[in-house]
Short mmCIF file of C-alpha atoms and ligand atoms in Angstrom, two decimals:
data_model
loop_
_atom_site.label_atom_id
_atom_site.label_comp_id
_atom_site.label_asym_id
_atom_site.label_seq_id
_atom_site.Cartn_x
_atom_site.Cartn_y
_atom_site.Cartn_z
CA MET A 6 -14.65 25.27 -11.20
CA THR A 7 -10.84 24.91 -13.11
CA THR A 8 -10.35 22.56 -15.83
CA HIS A 9 -6.37 21.30 -15.69
CA THR A 10 -4.84 20.09 -18.54
CA THR A 11 -1.89 18.05 -19.16
CA ARG A 12 -0.10 15.15 -20.98
CA MET A 13 0.25 13.09 -17.66
CA LEU A 14 -2.22 13.50 -14.79
CA ILE A 15 -0.98 10.98 -11.86
CA LEU A 16 -3.50 10.17 -9.21
CA GLY A 17 -1.65 9.84 -6.09
CA SER A 18 1.01 11.32 -3.86
CA GLY A 19 2.94 8.20 -2.44
CA PRO A 20 5.91 6.85 -3.26
CA ALA A 21 4.57 5.47 -7.15
CA GLY A 22 2.64 8.77 -7.73
CA LEU A 23 5.97 10.88 -7.13
CA SER A 24 7.83 8.75 -8.35
CA ALA A 25 6.00 8.34 -12.06
CA ALA A 26 6.24 12.22 -11.07
CA ILE A 27 9.45 12.65 -11.03
CA TYR A 28 10.33 10.38 -14.62
CA GLY A 29 7.09 12.42 -15.96
CA ALA A 30 8.57 15.79 -16.12
CA ARG A 31 12.05 14.30 -16.79
CA ALA A 32 10.34 13.11 -20.07
CA GLY A 33 8.80 16.20 -20.63
CA MET A 34 5.24 15.33 -20.22
CA GLN A 35 3.96 17.99 -17.42
CA PRO A 36 2.97 15.70 -15.22
CA ILE A 37 -0.03 17.04 -12.50
CA VAL A 38 -0.57 15.42 -9.34
CA VAL A 39 -3.76 14.74 -7.89
CA GLN A 40 -2.58 13.81 -4.02
CA GLY A 41 -5.73 13.11 -2.30
CA ILE A 42 -6.58 13.21 1.32
CA GLN A 43 -3.16 11.72 2.61
CA PRO A 44 -0.47 13.81 0.26
CA GLY A 45 2.55 11.87 0.49
CA GLY A 46 1.12 8.38 1.20
CA GLN A 47 0.90 5.32 3.66
CA LEU A 48 4.32 6.28 4.97
CA THR A 49 3.23 9.97 5.97
CA THR A 50 1.38 7.51 8.93
CA THR A 51 5.20 6.42 10.43
CA THR A 52 7.85 6.89 11.36
CA ASP A 53 11.20 4.87 11.44
CA VAL A 54 11.88 3.62 7.76
CA GLU A 55 15.38 1.48 7.41
CA ASN A 56 14.77 -0.60 4.61
CA TYR A 57 14.42 2.56 1.56
CA PRO A 58 17.81 2.28 -0.41
CA GLY A 59 20.33 5.42 -0.10
CA PHE A 60 20.18 5.98 3.26
CA ALA A 61 22.73 4.85 5.60
CA ASP A 62 21.14 6.10 8.90
CA VAL A 63 17.15 5.06 9.67
CA ILE A 64 15.12 8.32 8.57
CA GLN A 65 11.25 9.08 9.41
CA GLY A 66 8.85 8.63 6.66
CA PRO A 67 7.20 11.88 6.55
CA TRP A 68 10.74 13.34 5.73
CA LEU A 69 10.82 10.79 2.95
CA MET A 70 7.47 11.81 1.05
CA GLU A 71 8.48 15.82 1.75
CA GLN A 72 11.57 14.72 -0.02
CA MET A 73 10.36 12.89 -2.75
CA GLN A 74 7.51 15.59 -3.31
CA LYS A 75 10.15 18.47 -3.40
CA GLN A 76 12.09 16.31 -6.24
CA ALA A 77 8.71 15.63 -7.92
CA GLU A 78 8.28 19.26 -7.86
CA HIS A 79 12.02 20.21 -8.80
CA VAL A 80 11.89 18.80 -12.11
CA GLY A 81 8.91 20.33 -13.04
CA ALA A 82 5.43 18.62 -11.52
CA ARG A 83 2.57 20.59 -10.01
CA MET A 84 0.73 19.07 -7.19
CA MET A 85 -3.06 20.01 -6.39
CA TRP A 86 -4.69 19.32 -3.12
CA ASP A 87 -7.68 17.55 -4.29
CA THR A 88 -9.84 14.17 -4.32
CA ILE A 89 -11.11 12.73 -6.93
CA THR A 90 -15.04 11.20 -6.87
CA GLU A 91 -15.46 10.82 -10.89
CA VAL A 92 -13.64 9.61 -12.97
CA ASP A 93 -14.25 8.92 -17.26
CA LEU A 94 -12.14 7.02 -18.61
CA THR A 95 -13.71 6.40 -22.70
CA ASN A 96 -12.03 8.56 -24.35
CA ARG A 97 -8.47 10.51 -24.40
CA PRO A 98 -7.98 12.90 -23.02
CA PHE A 99 -8.96 11.19 -19.92
CA ARG A 100 -11.03 13.17 -17.45
CA LEU A 101 -11.00 13.33 -13.47
CA ILE A 102 -13.16 15.41 -11.15
CA GLY A 103 -12.48 16.24 -7.73
CA ASP A 104 -14.25 16.77 -5.02
CA GLY A 105 -14.82 20.55 -5.61
CA GLY A 106 -15.49 20.58 -9.27
CA ASP A 107 -12.42 21.04 -10.78
CA ILE A 108 -11.66 19.01 -14.01
CA TYR A 109 -8.42 17.21 -14.62
CA GLU A 110 -8.13 16.40 -18.00
CA GLY A 111 -4.70 13.86 -18.89
CA GLU A 112 -3.77 12.37 -22.53
CA VAL A 113 -2.42 9.65 -19.68
CA LEU A 114 -2.98 8.97 -16.53
CA VAL A 115 -0.85 6.97 -13.76
CA ILE A 116 -3.01 5.51 -11.38
CA ALA A 117 -0.94 5.35 -7.68
CA THR A 118 -3.53 5.55 -5.30
CA GLY A 119 -2.55 2.86 -3.15
CA ALA A 120 -3.81 0.23 -0.46
CA GLN A 121 -4.97 0.74 3.08
CA ALA A 122 -3.99 -2.32 5.87
CA LYS A 123 -7.73 -3.46 6.97
CA TRP A 124 -7.82 -3.43 11.48
CA LEU A 125 -9.35 -4.79 13.91
CA GLY A 126 -10.52 -1.27 14.27
CA LEU A 127 -10.39 -1.55 18.71
CA ASP A 128 -9.44 2.16 20.66
CA SER A 129 -6.05 0.16 22.05
CA GLU A 130 -5.09 -0.50 18.32
CA GLU A 131 -5.44 2.78 17.11
CA ALA A 132 -3.57 4.41 20.39
CA MET A 133 -0.54 1.62 20.33
CA LYS A 134 0.36 1.86 16.37
CA GLY A 135 3.95 3.05 15.87
CA LYS A 136 4.13 1.58 19.47
CA GLY A 137 3.85 -2.26 19.24
CA VAL A 138 1.04 -2.70 16.71
CA SER A 139 1.81 -2.81 13.06
CA ALA A 140 0.30 -4.14 9.93
CA CYS A 141 3.50 -4.56 7.99
CA ALA A 142 6.40 -7.54 9.48
CA THR A 143 8.41 -6.88 6.60
CA CYS A 144 8.39 -3.01 6.75
CA ASP A 145 8.61 -3.68 11.10
CA GLY A 146 9.91 -7.48 12.11
CA PHE A 147 13.36 -6.07 12.17
CA PHE A 148 12.50 -3.52 15.44
CA TYR A 149 11.62 -6.29 17.29
CA ARG A 150 14.47 -8.98 17.24
CA GLY A 151 14.57 -11.26 20.02
CA LYS A 152 10.89 -10.17 20.92
CA LYS A 153 8.13 -12.09 21.49
CA VAL A 154 5.75 -11.39 18.67
CA ALA A 155 2.04 -12.40 17.57
CA VAL A 156 0.24 -11.93 13.95
CA ILE A 157 -3.19 -11.89 13.86
CA GLY A 158 -5.41 -13.56 10.57
CA GLY A 159 -5.72 -16.79 9.54
CA GLY A 160 -5.06 -16.55 5.71
CA ASN A 161 -1.75 -16.29 3.26
CA THR A 162 -0.57 -12.78 4.32
CA ALA A 163 -0.85 -13.37 8.04
CA VAL A 164 0.76 -17.07 7.54
CA GLU A 165 3.75 -15.19 5.14
CA GLU A 166 4.16 -13.00 7.77
CA ALA A 167 4.47 -15.23 10.79
CA LEU A 168 6.83 -17.16 8.87
CA TYR A 169 8.86 -13.67 8.37
CA LEU A 170 9.21 -12.87 11.29
CA THR A 171 10.59 -16.19 12.34
CA ASN A 172 14.21 -14.39 11.03
CA HIS A 173 13.58 -11.83 13.91
CA SER A 174 11.99 -13.56 16.82
CA ASP A 175 12.43 -17.55 17.42
CA ASP A 176 9.15 -16.83 19.67
CA VAL A 177 6.18 -16.15 17.13
CA THR A 178 2.50 -16.42 17.87
CA LEU A 179 0.05 -16.71 15.33
CA ILE A 180 -3.75 -16.07 16.73
CA HIS A 181 -6.59 -16.96 14.68
CA ARG A 182 -9.90 -16.80 15.36
CA ARG A 183 -11.44 -20.07 13.81
CA ASP A 184 -9.93 -23.40 14.25
CA SER A 185 -8.72 -23.75 11.09
CA LEU A 186 -6.77 -21.49 8.58
CA ARG A 187 -8.04 -20.27 5.29
CA ALA A 188 -3.99 -20.24 3.84
CA GLU A 189 -2.58 -22.31 1.55
CA ARG A 190 -1.88 -26.32 2.23
CA ILE A 191 1.42 -25.28 1.66
CA LEU A 192 1.98 -22.57 3.52
CA GLN A 193 0.66 -23.74 6.17
CA GLU A 194 2.52 -27.00 6.33
CA ARG A 195 5.65 -24.61 6.36
CA LEU A 196 4.30 -23.15 9.26
CA PHE A 197 3.47 -25.63 11.85
CA ALA A 198 6.50 -27.70 10.94
CA HIS A 199 8.28 -24.38 11.54
CA PRO A 200 9.72 -24.71 15.38
CA ASN A 201 9.37 -20.90 16.91
CA VAL A 202 5.82 -20.56 15.30
CA LYS A 203 3.10 -21.92 17.33
CA VAL A 204 -0.53 -21.20 16.67
CA LEU A 205 -3.45 -20.29 19.37
CA TRP A 206 -7.05 -20.98 17.74
CA ASN A 207 -10.46 -19.83 18.29
CA LYS A 208 -8.72 -16.86 19.70
CA GLU A 209 -10.10 -12.73 19.20
CA VAL A 210 -7.77 -9.89 20.40
CA ARG A 211 -9.72 -7.86 22.87
CA GLU A 212 -7.10 -5.44 23.67
CA PHE A 213 -3.92 -4.71 23.10
CA VAL A 214 -1.72 -3.32 26.62
CA ASP A 215 -0.24 -0.71 27.03
CA GLY A 216 2.80 -1.32 29.54
CA GLY A 217 2.75 2.36 30.55
CA GLY A 218 5.55 5.29 30.08
CA ASN A 219 7.49 4.22 27.23
CA ALA A 220 6.67 0.86 27.23
CA GLY A 221 4.48 0.42 24.15
CA LEU A 222 2.94 -3.06 23.50
CA VAL A 223 3.24 -5.55 26.60
CA ALA A 224 0.52 -8.01 26.12
CA LEU A 225 -2.66 -9.13 24.22
CA ASP A 226 -6.17 -9.34 26.20
CA LEU A 227 -7.49 -12.97 24.68
CA LEU A 228 -10.97 -13.78 24.25
CA ASP A 229 -11.69 -17.85 22.98
CA THR A 230 -14.45 -17.42 21.00
CA VAL A 231 -15.50 -20.84 21.69
CA THR A 232 -15.31 -20.84 25.75
CA GLY A 233 -15.59 -17.23 26.04
CA GLU A 234 -12.46 -17.36 28.75
CA HIS A 235 -10.17 -14.50 28.91
CA SER A 236 -6.76 -15.51 28.69
CA ARG A 237 -3.18 -12.87 28.39
CA LEU A 238 -0.29 -13.47 25.96
CA ASP A 239 2.91 -11.53 26.26
CA VAL A 240 4.17 -9.86 23.23
CA GLU A 241 6.05 -6.52 22.47
CA GLY A 242 4.85 -6.89 18.59
CA GLY A 243 1.37 -7.34 17.72
CA PHE A 244 0.88 -7.65 13.79
CA VAL A 245 -2.69 -7.72 12.62
CA ALA A 246 -2.50 -9.68 9.18
CA ILE A 247 -6.29 -9.84 7.98
CA GLY A 248 -5.76 -8.08 4.75
CA HIS A 249 -5.75 -4.68 2.68
CA HIS A 250 -8.33 -2.72 0.90
CA PRO A 251 -7.12 -1.47 -2.81
CA ALA A 252 -8.41 2.16 -3.07
CA THR A 253 -10.47 1.19 -6.41
CA GLU A 254 -13.82 1.83 -5.78
CA LEU A 255 -13.56 5.14 -8.27
CA PHE A 256 -12.66 2.75 -10.86
CA ARG A 257 -15.00 -0.07 -10.66
CA GLY A 258 -16.76 -0.74 -14.03
CA HIS A 259 -14.06 1.99 -15.65
CA LEU A 260 -11.34 -0.62 -15.39
CA GLU A 261 -10.46 -4.78 -15.43
CA LEU A 262 -10.07 -4.88 -11.44
CA ASP A 263 -8.91 -8.73 -10.35
CA SER A 264 -11.25 -11.05 -8.04
CA ASP A 265 -9.17 -8.90 -5.18
CA GLY A 266 -10.16 -5.45 -5.78
CA TYR A 267 -6.87 -4.85 -7.26
CA ILE A 268 -6.33 -3.09 -10.64
CA ALA A 269 -5.26 -5.56 -13.51
CA VAL A 270 -2.09 -4.68 -15.24
CA GLU A 271 -0.05 -6.79 -17.89
CA THR A 272 2.01 -8.86 -16.36
CA GLY A 273 5.72 -7.50 -16.25
CA SER A 274 4.29 -3.53 -17.24
CA THR A 275 1.95 -0.89 -15.68
CA ARG A 276 -0.66 -0.93 -18.00
CA THR A 277 -4.47 -1.62 -17.53
CA SER A 278 -7.34 -2.68 -19.99
CA VAL A 279 -7.73 1.00 -20.75
CA PRO A 280 -4.54 1.60 -23.52
CA GLY A 281 -3.20 4.95 -22.07
CA VAL A 282 -4.07 4.29 -18.18
CA PHE A 283 -1.15 3.13 -16.07
CA ALA A 284 -1.12 1.65 -12.66
CA CYS A 285 1.39 1.51 -10.47
CA GLY A 286 2.53 0.70 -6.56
CA ASP A 287 0.14 -0.82 -4.00
CA VAL A 288 -3.15 0.02 -5.84
CA ALA A 289 -1.70 -3.28 -8.47
CA ASP A 290 0.83 -4.92 -6.11
CA LYS A 291 -0.97 -7.45 -3.19
CA VAL A 292 2.56 -9.34 -3.06
CA TYR A 293 5.21 -6.87 -1.97
CA ARG A 294 3.34 -3.56 -0.90
CA GLN A 295 6.74 -1.62 -0.13
CA ALA A 296 8.19 1.73 -0.46
CA VAL A 297 10.56 1.28 -3.20
CA THR A 298 8.70 -1.48 -5.00
CA ALA A 299 5.81 1.07 -4.76
CA ALA A 300 8.61 3.85 -6.38
CA GLY A 301 10.02 1.35 -8.68
CA THR A 302 6.53 0.68 -10.40
CA GLY A 303 5.78 4.40 -10.25
CA CYS A 304 9.07 4.47 -12.46
CA MET A 305 7.47 1.84 -14.63
CA ALA A 306 4.46 3.26 -15.44
CA ALA A 307 6.53 6.52 -16.11
CA LEU A 308 8.38 4.96 -18.98
CA ASP A 309 5.35 3.13 -20.26
CA ALA A 310 3.17 6.39 -20.44
CA GLU A 311 5.55 8.01 -22.19
CA ARG A 312 6.29 5.16 -24.59
CA PHE A 313 2.71 4.93 -25.53
CA LEU A 314 1.93 8.95 -25.90
CA ALA A 315 4.76 8.96 -28.18
CA ALA A 316 3.27 6.11 -30.39
CA ALA A 317 0.56 7.78 -30.39
CA GLU A 318 1.41 10.97 -31.23
CA PHE A 319 3.19 9.54 -34.15
CA GLU A 320 -0.09 7.87 -35.10
CA GLU A 321 -2.03 10.90 -35.00
CA LEU A 322 0.71 13.09 -37.09
CA ALA A 323 0.46 10.86 -39.34
CA LYS A 324 -2.91 10.46 -39.76
CA ALA A 325 -2.76 13.94 -40.46
CA ALA A 326 -0.37 14.13 -43.00
CA GLU A 327 -1.97 11.53 -44.85
C1 LIG B 426 2.36 2.13 9.40
C2 LIG B 426 3.30 1.95 8.35
C3 LIG B 426 4.51 1.73 7.84
C4 LIG B 426 5.44 1.74 6.50
N1 LIG B 426 6.45 0.78 7.07
C5 LIG B 426 7.32 0.85 5.77
C6 LIG B 426 8.41 0.89 5.94
O1 LIG B 426 9.86 0.93 6.63
N2 LIG B 426 9.33 0.38 4.08
C7 LIG B 426 8.70 0.34 3.03
O2 LIG B 426 9.05 -0.07 2.24
N3 LIG B 426 6.97 0.36 3.22
C8 LIG B 426 6.22 0.67 4.45
N4 LIG B 426 5.36 0.38 4.24
C9 LIG B 426 4.44 0.50 3.25
C10 LIG B 426 4.64 1.58 1.83
O3 LIG B 426 4.09 2.37 2.78
C11 LIG B 426 3.32 1.39 0.78
O4 LIG B 426 3.99 -0.20 -0.06
C12 LIG B 426 3.45 2.73 -0.29
O5 LIG B 426 3.18 3.68 0.79
C13 LIG B 426 2.76 2.68 -1.14
O6 LIG B 426 2.99 3.52 -1.98
P1 LIG B 426 1.37 4.02 -3.16
O7 LIG B 426 2.24 5.01 -3.54
O8 LIG B 426 1.51 2.94 -4.02
O9 LIG B 426 0.72 4.06 -2.15
P2 LIG B 426 0.41 5.07 -0.96
O10 LIG B 426 1.55 5.52 -0.15
O11 LIG B 426 -0.71 4.63 0.12
O12 LIG B 426 -0.14 6.84 -1.69
C14 LIG B 426 -1.83 6.52 -2.44
C15 LIG B 426 -1.79 8.05 -2.30
O13 LIG B 426 -3.12 8.28 -3.14
C16 LIG B 426 -4.12 9.09 -3.27
N5 LIG B 426 -5.61 8.69 -3.17
C17 LIG B 426 -6.22 8.07 -3.03
N6 LIG B 426 -7.05 8.34 -3.41
C18 LIG B 426 -7.31 9.18 -3.86
C19 LIG B 426 -8.06 9.98 -4.89
N7 LIG B 426 -9.70 9.71 -4.58
N8 LIG B 426 -7.81 10.75 -5.14
C20 LIG B 426 -6.77 11.71 -5.17
N9 LIG B 426 -5.80 10.80 -4.81
C21 LIG B 426 -6.00 9.55 -3.88
C22 LIG B 426 -3.63 9.64 -1.33
O14 LIG B 426 -3.81 10.36 -1.01
C23 LIG B 426 -2.51 8.79 -1.82
O15 LIG B 426 -1.29 10.12 -1.34
C24 LIG B 426 4.16 1.17 5.59
C25 LIG B 426 2.94 0.99 5.48
C26 LIG B 426 2.04 1.78 6.72
C27 LIG B 426 0.75 1.90 7.17
#
């Protein structure tokens, strides 16, 4: 059991955590990044990334995250392969405990633990991820230009994703297992008015059908929840939009969370309800959920943390001089 101490402790090594590490290291805060079970974060689970600025050609998600990690290490951040299971945010330095018993102490803490998409839980869904099945229209919609696509879900995200996909496809189907949507009225109105979107009510996806070879997704097998009948919908893209789980269980009771379980931050900053604790990336963002926004708020968190620490250290020096 070892105790690791630093001025800046960062939890999570996706685009948010690593961007915070790059800025934190360059500000002399010697960050330690605890990486968790998914070093590099969600982008390591995808292939083509076409919307991260700075690259004229398509890049690969795992490669991008490897570059970010190398850049963070190059400027002085330290990576730790550990998963945090307990936190104590009552006093500074904040104290986090890893699953092997190691202790991490930081004068400031940046939380960048992300949010995972919820999936339907079908074997065919798992098998077809990246081959026609996605949970992010903003990320992957572009790859389905001119193709038939479907969105599964009935909340705001599903409706927004369906509307977003009309930028690329003139044949978008929203599939919902009930006979009404949970999405806000205004979004529903826009959806129903759109000539290129149709809605299939009372339908559950039972299988994402693989066309074999390199064909990828070719259809959805649908079950009618009222009649019990099966039908087939030919599509090349299936977007599951049934919500996200922010990775905030660790912080429940220690920090203010919003009604959806995301870490609550002050508008326009990354400050949480505990002074000295900052949150960035998808763990505090249920709206944008993109690598570039995660990286942007990671930068904000490091700058907020640096200012907090400078003010706290100045106060401590002033007190000592009294
Ligand atoms: C398949 C897929 C494709 C995508 N494609 C794109 C795309 O093309 N363009 C785009 O902009 N966005 C894309 N996204 C979205 C993008 O990946 C996310 O918005 C982004 O990764 C969020 O970054 P983050 O740093 O907030 O969190 P994440 O990337 O989710 O990273 C979270 C980090 O926290 C760590 N962690 C969690 N819990 C603990 C713990 N208890 N202890 C220690 N560490 C912990 C994890 O191990 C991980 O390192 C895609 C997402 C997916 C799933």
